[in-house]
């Protein structure tokens, strides 16, 4: 028999209805939460929209104020924009140049800390000979070469470099920053700036020419043991027919490279071979010609890197183009900056470029 209430509904049906009601309540709660979240998002979006409208109004007001407050003429604005674009392009070139210098500096530094730097080939000239300070002579020839590289600087169009005799004049003009120059009854506002030089190097090259040893090359290939070849070389240079040589202390022979080092016992014995480029070598009834040249020891000392700002030189920028030729404009600039009334002074050198560019080399100021 099934239990029913007074309305004729069974208990199971009532329980089912309760579960259904519970589910609907949960759905309503979730819907209310979603609705609340959407309302919050709507309010937030409205606030953002109001802020954006306020910012837009401010921006429009700012643009109107700028437009109303701009009292400069169109030509002046265009000239200012042109100068700024020139300075911007120049700064970009300087940045690229600095990047290249940084890459070069990183490249020349090897892992063991040594510095590798390419140095242009230079011709040297013998000037004088000095006696050794020691009480005895070692019969070696000692040479010392001082090498200092020139530092290049690129001078661009409508720029000038002025080097003054007095450092104070250059520093005074740099502190002024800008200067009005009179050029052929015309005035030009130019910028006075210092400039940083690129990296330069200087070092001493010490060369010692041995008075006891010589290098020998082009030793003939013979089917004899190496110790026999050493003995024949020793005997050949011991019995020199050209007035040189003497008792041999040691013979270092390399069969693969066909070279040898002959070391004499008497100091100064190798000096007689200085001007001898080919030397006769008699062996097994044949005569060969050996290449003979001094044995040298080369070492580099006091290697230094230097860079900095030239204290006596200034860089002029923004010189206006004129119809006069480059030499005439350079003379006018020099005359202007030589006058003390223009905060100038005596000029050692001047270089002005009206078109293109030019490289100017600086040497270390000793």
Short mmCIF file of C-alpha atoms in Angstrom, two decimals:
data_model
loop_
_atom_site.label_atom_id
_atom_site.label_comp_id
_atom_site.label_asym_id
_atom_site.label_seq_id
_atom_site.Cartn_x
_atom_site.Cartn_y
_atom_site.Cartn_z
CA UNK A 1 0.00 0.00 0.00
CA UNK A 2 1.47 3.45 -1.05
CA UNK A 3 1.48 6.35 1.45
CA UNK A 4 -0.22 9.48 0.23
CA UNK A 5 -1.03 12.82 1.76
CA UNK A 6 -4.47 14.29 1.95
CA UNK A 7 -4.04 15.81 -1.56
CA UNK A 8 -3.36 12.44 -3.06
CA UNK A 9 0.46 13.06 -3.69
CA UNK A 10 2.87 10.32 -2.74
CA UNK A 11 5.95 10.92 -0.55
CA UNK A 12 8.33 10.00 -3.38
CA UNK A 13 6.82 12.63 -5.60
CA UNK A 14 7.18 15.20 -2.82
CA UNK A 15 10.86 14.35 -2.37
CA UNK A 16 11.40 14.64 -6.15
CA UNK A 17 9.78 18.05 -6.15
CA UNK A 18 11.99 19.17 -3.26
CA UNK A 19 15.16 18.12 -5.14
CA UNK A 20 13.94 19.91 -8.27
CA UNK A 21 13.24 23.05 -6.19
CA UNK A 22 16.71 22.88 -4.67
CA UNK A 23 18.34 22.69 -8.11
CA UNK A 24 16.33 25.67 -9.33
CA UNK A 25 17.37 27.68 -6.28
CA UNK A 26 21.05 26.88 -7.01
CA UNK A 27 20.59 27.94 -10.63
CA UNK A 28 18.95 31.19 -9.51
CA UNK A 29 21.88 31.87 -7.11
CA UNK A 30 24.41 31.29 -9.90
CA UNK A 31 22.45 33.51 -12.24
CA UNK A 32 22.31 36.27 -9.61
CA UNK A 33 26.07 36.01 -9.07
CA UNK A 34 26.72 36.19 -12.81
CA UNK A 35 24.38 39.15 -13.03
CA UNK A 36 26.20 40.89 -10.16
CA UNK A 37 29.56 40.24 -11.88
CA UNK A 38 28.25 41.63 -15.17
CA UNK A 39 26.98 44.73 -13.37
CA UNK A 40 30.45 45.25 -11.81
CA UNK A 41 32.11 44.85 -15.19
CA UNK A 42 29.66 47.30 -16.68
CA UNK A 43 30.38 49.87 -13.96
CA UNK A 44 34.12 49.39 -14.42
CA UNK A 45 33.80 49.77 -18.20
CA UNK A 46 31.75 52.93 -17.73
CA UNK A 47 34.42 54.35 -15.41
CA UNK A 48 37.16 53.53 -17.95
CA UNK A 49 35.09 55.14 -20.69
CA UNK A 50 34.65 58.28 -18.59
CA UNK A 51 38.40 58.42 -17.90
CA UNK A 52 39.20 57.94 -21.61
CA UNK A 53 36.78 60.76 -22.51
CA UNK A 54 38.42 63.00 -19.91
CA UNK A 55 41.90 62.19 -21.26
CA UNK A 56 40.66 62.91 -24.79
CA UNK A 57 39.30 66.26 -23.68
CA UNK A 58 42.59 67.09 -21.96
CA UNK A 59 44.54 66.08 -25.07
CA UNK A 60 42.35 68.27 -27.27
CA UNK A 61 42.76 71.17 -24.83
CA UNK A 62 46.55 70.66 -24.80
CA UNK A 63 46.69 70.63 -28.60
CA UNK A 64 44.59 73.78 -28.76
CA UNK A 65 46.84 75.49 -26.19
CA UNK A 66 49.91 74.46 -28.13
CA UNK A 67 48.37 75.73 -31.33
CA UNK A 68 47.38 79.03 -29.72
CA UNK A 69 50.69 79.42 -27.84
CA UNK A 70 52.94 78.77 -30.85
CA UNK A 71 54.20 82.24 -31.79
CA UNK A 72 57.10 81.15 -33.95
CA UNK A 73 56.89 81.54 -37.68
CA UNK A 74 56.75 78.57 -39.99
CA UNK A 75 60.22 79.24 -41.39
CA UNK A 76 61.79 79.30 -37.92
CA UNK A 77 60.09 76.04 -37.00
CA UNK A 78 61.31 74.39 -40.19
CA UNK A 79 64.85 75.63 -39.54
CA UNK A 80 64.73 74.29 -35.99
CA UNK A 81 63.41 70.94 -37.17
CA UNK A 82 66.15 70.79 -39.79
CA UNK A 83 68.87 71.48 -37.21
CA UNK A 84 67.38 68.89 -34.87
CA UNK A 85 67.28 66.32 -37.65
CA UNK A 86 70.93 67.07 -38.46
CA UNK A 87 71.94 66.66 -34.82
CA UNK A 88 69.87 63.48 -34.60
CA UNK A 89 71.57 62.03 -37.68
CA UNK A 90 74.97 62.99 -36.30
CA UNK A 91 74.19 61.39 -32.94
CA UNK A 92 73.15 58.20 -34.75
CA UNK A 93 76.46 58.19 -36.62
CA UNK A 94 78.34 58.69 -33.37
CA UNK A 95 76.39 55.83 -31.76
CA UNK A 96 77.22 53.52 -34.67
CA UNK A 97 80.84 54.62 -34.47
CA UNK A 98 80.95 53.89 -30.74
CA UNK A 99 79.39 50.48 -31.37
CA UNK A 100 82.08 49.72 -33.94
CA UNK A 101 84.79 50.86 -31.50
CA UNK A 102 83.29 48.70 -28.76
CA UNK A 103 83.19 45.70 -31.10
CA UNK A 104 86.79 46.37 -32.09
CA UNK A 105 87.87 46.63 -28.45
CA UNK A 106 86.13 43.34 -27.67
CA UNK A 107 87.76 41.75 -30.69
CA UNK A 108 91.30 42.85 -29.82
CA UNK A 109 91.04 41.45 -26.29
CA UNK A 110 91.87 37.76 -26.41
CA UNK A 111 90.93 35.25 -23.75
CA UNK A 112 94.32 35.36 -22.04
CA UNK A 113 94.14 39.13 -21.65
CA UNK A 114 96.59 39.96 -24.42
CA UNK A 115 95.84 42.80 -26.81
CA UNK A 116 95.92 42.34 -30.58
CA UNK A 117 96.09 45.46 -32.68
CA UNK A 118 96.94 45.88 -36.34
CA UNK A 119 99.64 48.49 -36.89
CA UNK A 120 100.35 49.92 -40.31
CA UNK A 121 103.70 49.09 -41.89
CA UNK A 122 106.21 51.82 -41.11
CA UNK A 123 109.61 52.65 -42.53
CA UNK A 124 112.33 53.40 -39.98
CA UNK A 125 115.54 55.31 -40.42
CA UNK A 126 118.77 54.77 -38.50
CA UNK A 127 119.70 57.96 -36.66
CA UNK A 128 122.61 57.23 -34.29
CA UNK A 129 124.40 54.59 -32.22
CA UNK A 130 124.84 54.64 -28.46
CA UNK A 131 127.41 52.78 -26.39
CA UNK A 132 126.21 50.28 -23.81
CA UNK A 133 126.25 51.56 -20.24
CA UNK A 134 127.86 48.35 -18.94
CA UNK A 135 131.61 48.10 -18.46
CA UNK A 136 131.83 45.30 -21.04
CA UNK A 137 130.47 45.00 -24.55
CA UNK A 138 128.37 41.95 -25.38
CA UNK A 139 128.93 42.49 -29.15
CA UNK A 140 125.17 42.35 -29.75
CA UNK A 141 123.46 45.15 -31.64
CA UNK A 142 120.57 46.68 -29.70
CA UNK A 143 117.91 48.78 -31.44
CA UNK A 144 114.98 50.57 -29.84
CA UNK A 145 112.13 51.98 -31.96
CA UNK A 146 109.48 54.23 -30.48
CA UNK A 147 106.12 53.88 -32.25
CA UNK A 148 103.11 56.15 -31.71
CA UNK A 149 100.05 55.86 -33.92
CA UNK A 150 98.11 58.82 -35.20
CA UNK A 151 94.46 59.05 -34.11
CA UNK A 152 91.98 59.82 -36.94
CA UNK A 153 88.88 61.98 -36.54
CA UNK A 154 86.18 62.45 -39.20
CA UNK A 155 85.24 66.05 -39.86
CA UNK A 156 81.76 66.26 -41.44
CA UNK A 157 80.18 68.82 -43.74
CA UNK A 158 79.94 72.43 -42.46
CA UNK A 159 82.21 71.69 -39.51
CA UNK A 160 85.57 73.09 -38.49
CA UNK A 161 88.40 72.16 -36.11
CA UNK A 162 90.45 74.88 -34.45
CA UNK A 163 93.58 74.19 -32.42
CA UNK A 164 94.71 77.10 -30.24
CA UNK A 165 98.16 77.76 -28.82
CA UNK A 166 96.67 78.44 -25.39
CA UNK A 167 94.57 75.74 -23.78
CA UNK A 168 92.58 78.29 -21.79
CA UNK A 169 91.18 79.85 -24.98
CA UNK A 170 89.73 76.54 -26.16
CA UNK A 171 88.24 75.76 -22.76
CA UNK A 172 86.70 79.23 -22.53
CA UNK A 173 84.99 78.85 -25.90
CA UNK A 174 83.73 75.37 -24.99
CA UNK A 175 82.15 76.72 -21.79
CA UNK A 176 80.31 79.34 -23.86
CA UNK A 177 78.61 76.52 -25.80
CA UNK A 178 77.38 78.73 -28.62
CA UNK A 179 79.14 81.54 -30.44
CA UNK A 180 78.13 84.16 -32.98
CA UNK A 181 80.61 84.28 -35.84
CA UNK A 182 80.90 87.16 -38.31
CA UNK A 183 81.37 85.80 -41.82
CA UNK A 184 81.57 88.35 -44.63
CA UNK A 185 79.17 90.82 -42.96
CA UNK A 186 76.89 87.92 -42.03
CA UNK A 187 76.38 86.42 -38.60
CA UNK A 188 76.12 82.71 -37.95
CA UNK A 189 75.31 81.02 -34.66
CA UNK A 190 77.59 78.00 -34.31
CA UNK A 191 77.91 75.38 -31.61
CA UNK A 192 81.29 74.95 -29.88
CA UNK A 193 81.90 71.46 -28.54
CA UNK A 194 84.74 69.27 -27.29
CA UNK A 195 85.19 65.87 -28.92
CA UNK A 196 86.57 62.53 -27.83
CA UNK A 197 89.39 61.02 -29.84
CA UNK A 198 89.53 57.38 -30.84
CA UNK A 199 91.90 54.91 -29.22
CA UNK A 200 95.59 55.21 -30.08
CA UNK A 201 98.58 53.08 -29.15
CA UNK A 202 102.25 53.64 -28.43
CA UNK A 203 105.01 51.20 -27.63
CA UNK A 204 108.73 50.54 -27.84
CA UNK A 205 110.08 47.85 -30.14
CA UNK A 206 113.35 46.39 -28.86
CA UNK A 207 115.39 44.48 -31.45
CA UNK A 208 118.58 42.67 -30.50
CA UNK A 209 120.81 41.38 -33.28
CA UNK A 210 123.01 38.59 -31.97
CA UNK A 211 126.78 38.94 -32.32
CA UNK A 212 127.31 35.20 -31.79
CA UNK A 213 124.54 33.46 -33.77
CA UNK A 214 123.28 33.49 -37.36
CA UNK A 215 120.28 31.93 -39.12
CA UNK A 216 120.85 29.67 -42.11
CA UNK A 217 118.16 28.67 -44.63
CA UNK A 218 117.93 26.63 -47.85
CA UNK A 219 120.14 23.85 -46.50
CA UNK A 220 120.28 21.23 -49.29
CA UNK A 221 118.45 17.93 -48.92
CA UNK A 222 121.11 15.21 -48.84
CA UNK A 223 120.83 11.52 -48.13
CA UNK A 224 122.97 11.69 -45.00
CA UNK A 225 122.09 11.45 -41.28
CA UNK A 226 121.20 14.65 -39.45
CA UNK A 227 124.23 14.50 -37.16
CA UNK A 228 126.48 14.31 -40.25
CA UNK A 229 124.80 17.41 -41.67
CA UNK A 230 125.39 19.24 -38.37
CA UNK A 231 129.06 18.28 -38.47
CA UNK A 232 129.41 19.48 -42.08
CA UNK A 233 127.73 22.80 -41.25
CA UNK A 234 130.00 23.27 -38.24
CA UNK A 235 133.11 22.49 -40.29
CA UNK A 236 132.01 24.76 -43.14
CA UNK A 237 131.47 27.83 -40.94
CA UNK A 238 134.55 27.09 -38.85
CA UNK A 239 136.71 27.26 -41.99
CA UNK A 240 135.15 30.40 -43.45
CA UNK A 241 136.85 31.61 -46.61
CA UNK A 242 135.34 35.08 -46.32
CA UNK A 243 137.14 36.20 -43.21
CA UNK A 244 134.26 35.52 -40.81
CA UNK A 245 133.17 32.64 -38.65
CA UNK A 246 135.37 30.83 -36.19
CA UNK A 247 135.04 28.15 -33.59
CA UNK A 248 131.43 26.96 -33.43
CA UNK A 249 129.77 26.49 -30.05
CA UNK A 250 126.53 24.84 -31.24
CA UNK A 251 124.62 23.89 -34.41
CA UNK A 252 120.82 23.59 -34.26
CA UNK A 253 119.56 21.90 -37.45
CA UNK A 254 115.96 21.25 -38.59
CA UNK A 255 115.77 18.85 -41.53
CA UNK A 256 112.09 19.45 -42.29
CA UNK A 257 112.38 23.22 -42.64
CA UNK A 258 115.94 23.00 -44.06
CA UNK A 259 117.13 25.65 -41.59
CA UNK A 260 119.84 25.86 -38.98
CA UNK A 261 121.14 28.20 -36.27
CA UNK A 262 124.93 28.50 -36.01
CA UNK A 263 126.22 29.79 -32.67
CA UNK A 264 129.88 30.79 -32.48
CA UNK A 265 132.05 30.67 -29.40
CA UNK A 266 133.62 34.11 -29.87
CA UNK A 267 131.40 37.18 -29.32
CA UNK A 268 131.19 39.32 -32.43
CA UNK A 269 131.95 36.45 -34.81
CA UNK A 270 128.47 36.72 -36.36
CA UNK A 271 128.90 40.40 -37.24
CA UNK A 272 131.00 39.48 -40.28
CA UNK A 273 127.91 37.81 -41.83
CA UNK A 274 125.65 40.87 -41.55
CA UNK A 275 126.06 41.85 -45.22
CA UNK A 276 126.39 38.28 -46.47
CA UNK A 277 123.08 37.05 -47.92
CA UNK A 278 124.44 33.96 -49.73
CA UNK A 279 127.18 31.76 -48.30
CA UNK A 280 129.00 28.85 -50.06
CA UNK A 281 128.49 25.39 -48.58
CA UNK A 282 130.86 22.64 -49.77
CA UNK A 283 129.76 19.07 -49.23
CA UNK A 284 130.41 15.82 -51.13
CA UNK A 285 132.34 17.67 -53.80
CA UNK A 286 129.48 20.06 -54.59
CA UNK A 287 128.98 23.72 -53.74
CA UNK A 288 125.59 24.99 -52.57
CA UNK A 289 124.47 28.51 -51.69
CA UNK A 290 122.99 28.97 -48.23
CA UNK A 291 120.84 31.95 -47.28
CA UNK A 292 122.42 33.63 -44.26
CA UNK A 293 120.81 36.36 -42.15
CA UNK A 294 121.27 37.65 -38.60
CA UNK A 295 119.55 36.01 -35.64
CA UNK A 296 117.35 38.58 -33.99
CA UNK A 297 115.25 38.77 -30.87
CA UNK A 298 112.28 41.12 -31.05
CA UNK A 299 110.22 42.14 -28.05
CA UNK A 300 107.60 44.78 -27.42
CA UNK A 301 107.77 46.92 -24.27
CA UNK A 302 105.79 49.75 -22.66
CA UNK A 303 102.67 49.10 -24.71
CA UNK A 304 100.07 51.73 -23.83
CA UNK A 305 96.58 52.63 -25.02
CA UNK A 306 95.60 56.27 -24.91
CA UNK A 307 92.49 58.23 -25.73
CA UNK A 308 90.81 61.36 -24.47
CA UNK A 309 89.59 64.82 -25.30
CA UNK A 310 91.83 67.33 -27.04
CA UNK A 311 92.22 70.22 -24.59
CA UNK A 312 93.47 72.75 -27.15
CA UNK A 313 91.11 71.91 -30.04
CA UNK A 314 87.43 72.80 -30.45
CA UNK A 315 84.80 71.53 -32.87
CA UNK A 316 82.51 74.04 -34.60
CA UNK A 317 79.13 72.77 -35.81
CA UNK A 318 76.25 74.36 -37.69
CA UNK A 319 78.25 76.66 -39.97
CA UNK A 320 75.86 77.94 -42.62
CA UNK A 321 76.55 77.34 -46.28
CA UNK A 322 77.90 80.36 -48.15
CA UNK A 323 78.69 81.22 -51.74
CA UNK A 324 82.35 81.87 -50.92
CA UNK A 325 84.92 79.16 -51.54
CA UNK A 326 86.06 76.88 -48.72
CA UNK A 327 89.45 78.56 -48.27
CA UNK A 328 87.91 82.03 -47.94
CA UNK A 329 85.41 80.86 -45.31
CA UNK A 330 88.22 79.14 -43.41
CA UNK A 331 90.24 82.40 -43.42
CA UNK A 332 87.23 84.33 -42.10
CA UNK A 333 86.70 81.81 -39.29
CA UNK A 334 90.38 81.99 -38.38
CA UNK A 335 90.40 85.81 -38.34
CA UNK A 336 87.28 85.88 -36.16
CA UNK A 337 88.60 83.47 -33.53
CA UNK A 338 92.06 85.08 -33.39
CA UNK A 339 90.62 88.27 -31.94
CA UNK A 340 90.63 88.49 -28.11
CA UNK A 341 87.48 90.63 -28.37
CA UNK A 342 85.72 87.50 -29.66
CA UNK A 343 87.08 85.44 -26.72
CA UNK A 344 89.66 83.94 -29.11
CA UNK A 345 93.44 83.69 -29.31
CA UNK A 346 96.35 82.57 -31.46
CA UNK A 347 95.48 79.58 -33.64
CA UNK A 348 97.97 76.81 -34.45
CA UNK A 349 95.86 74.94 -37.00
CA UNK A 350 92.43 75.16 -38.57
CA UNK A 351 90.51 72.83 -40.86
CA UNK A 352 87.10 73.61 -42.36
CA UNK A 353 84.98 71.31 -44.56
CA UNK A 354 82.15 72.80 -46.63
CA UNK A 355 81.13 69.66 -48.53
CA UNK A 356 81.47 65.93 -47.95
CA UNK A 357 83.90 65.11 -45.15
CA UNK A 358 87.57 64.74 -44.31
CA UNK A 359 89.76 62.74 -41.96
CA UNK A 360 92.01 64.69 -39.61
CA UNK A 361 94.84 62.92 -37.76
CA UNK A 362 95.94 63.79 -34.23
CA UNK A 363 99.25 62.91 -32.62
CA UNK A 364 99.93 62.48 -28.91
CA UNK A 365 100.81 65.81 -27.32
CA UNK A 366 104.20 65.23 -25.69
#
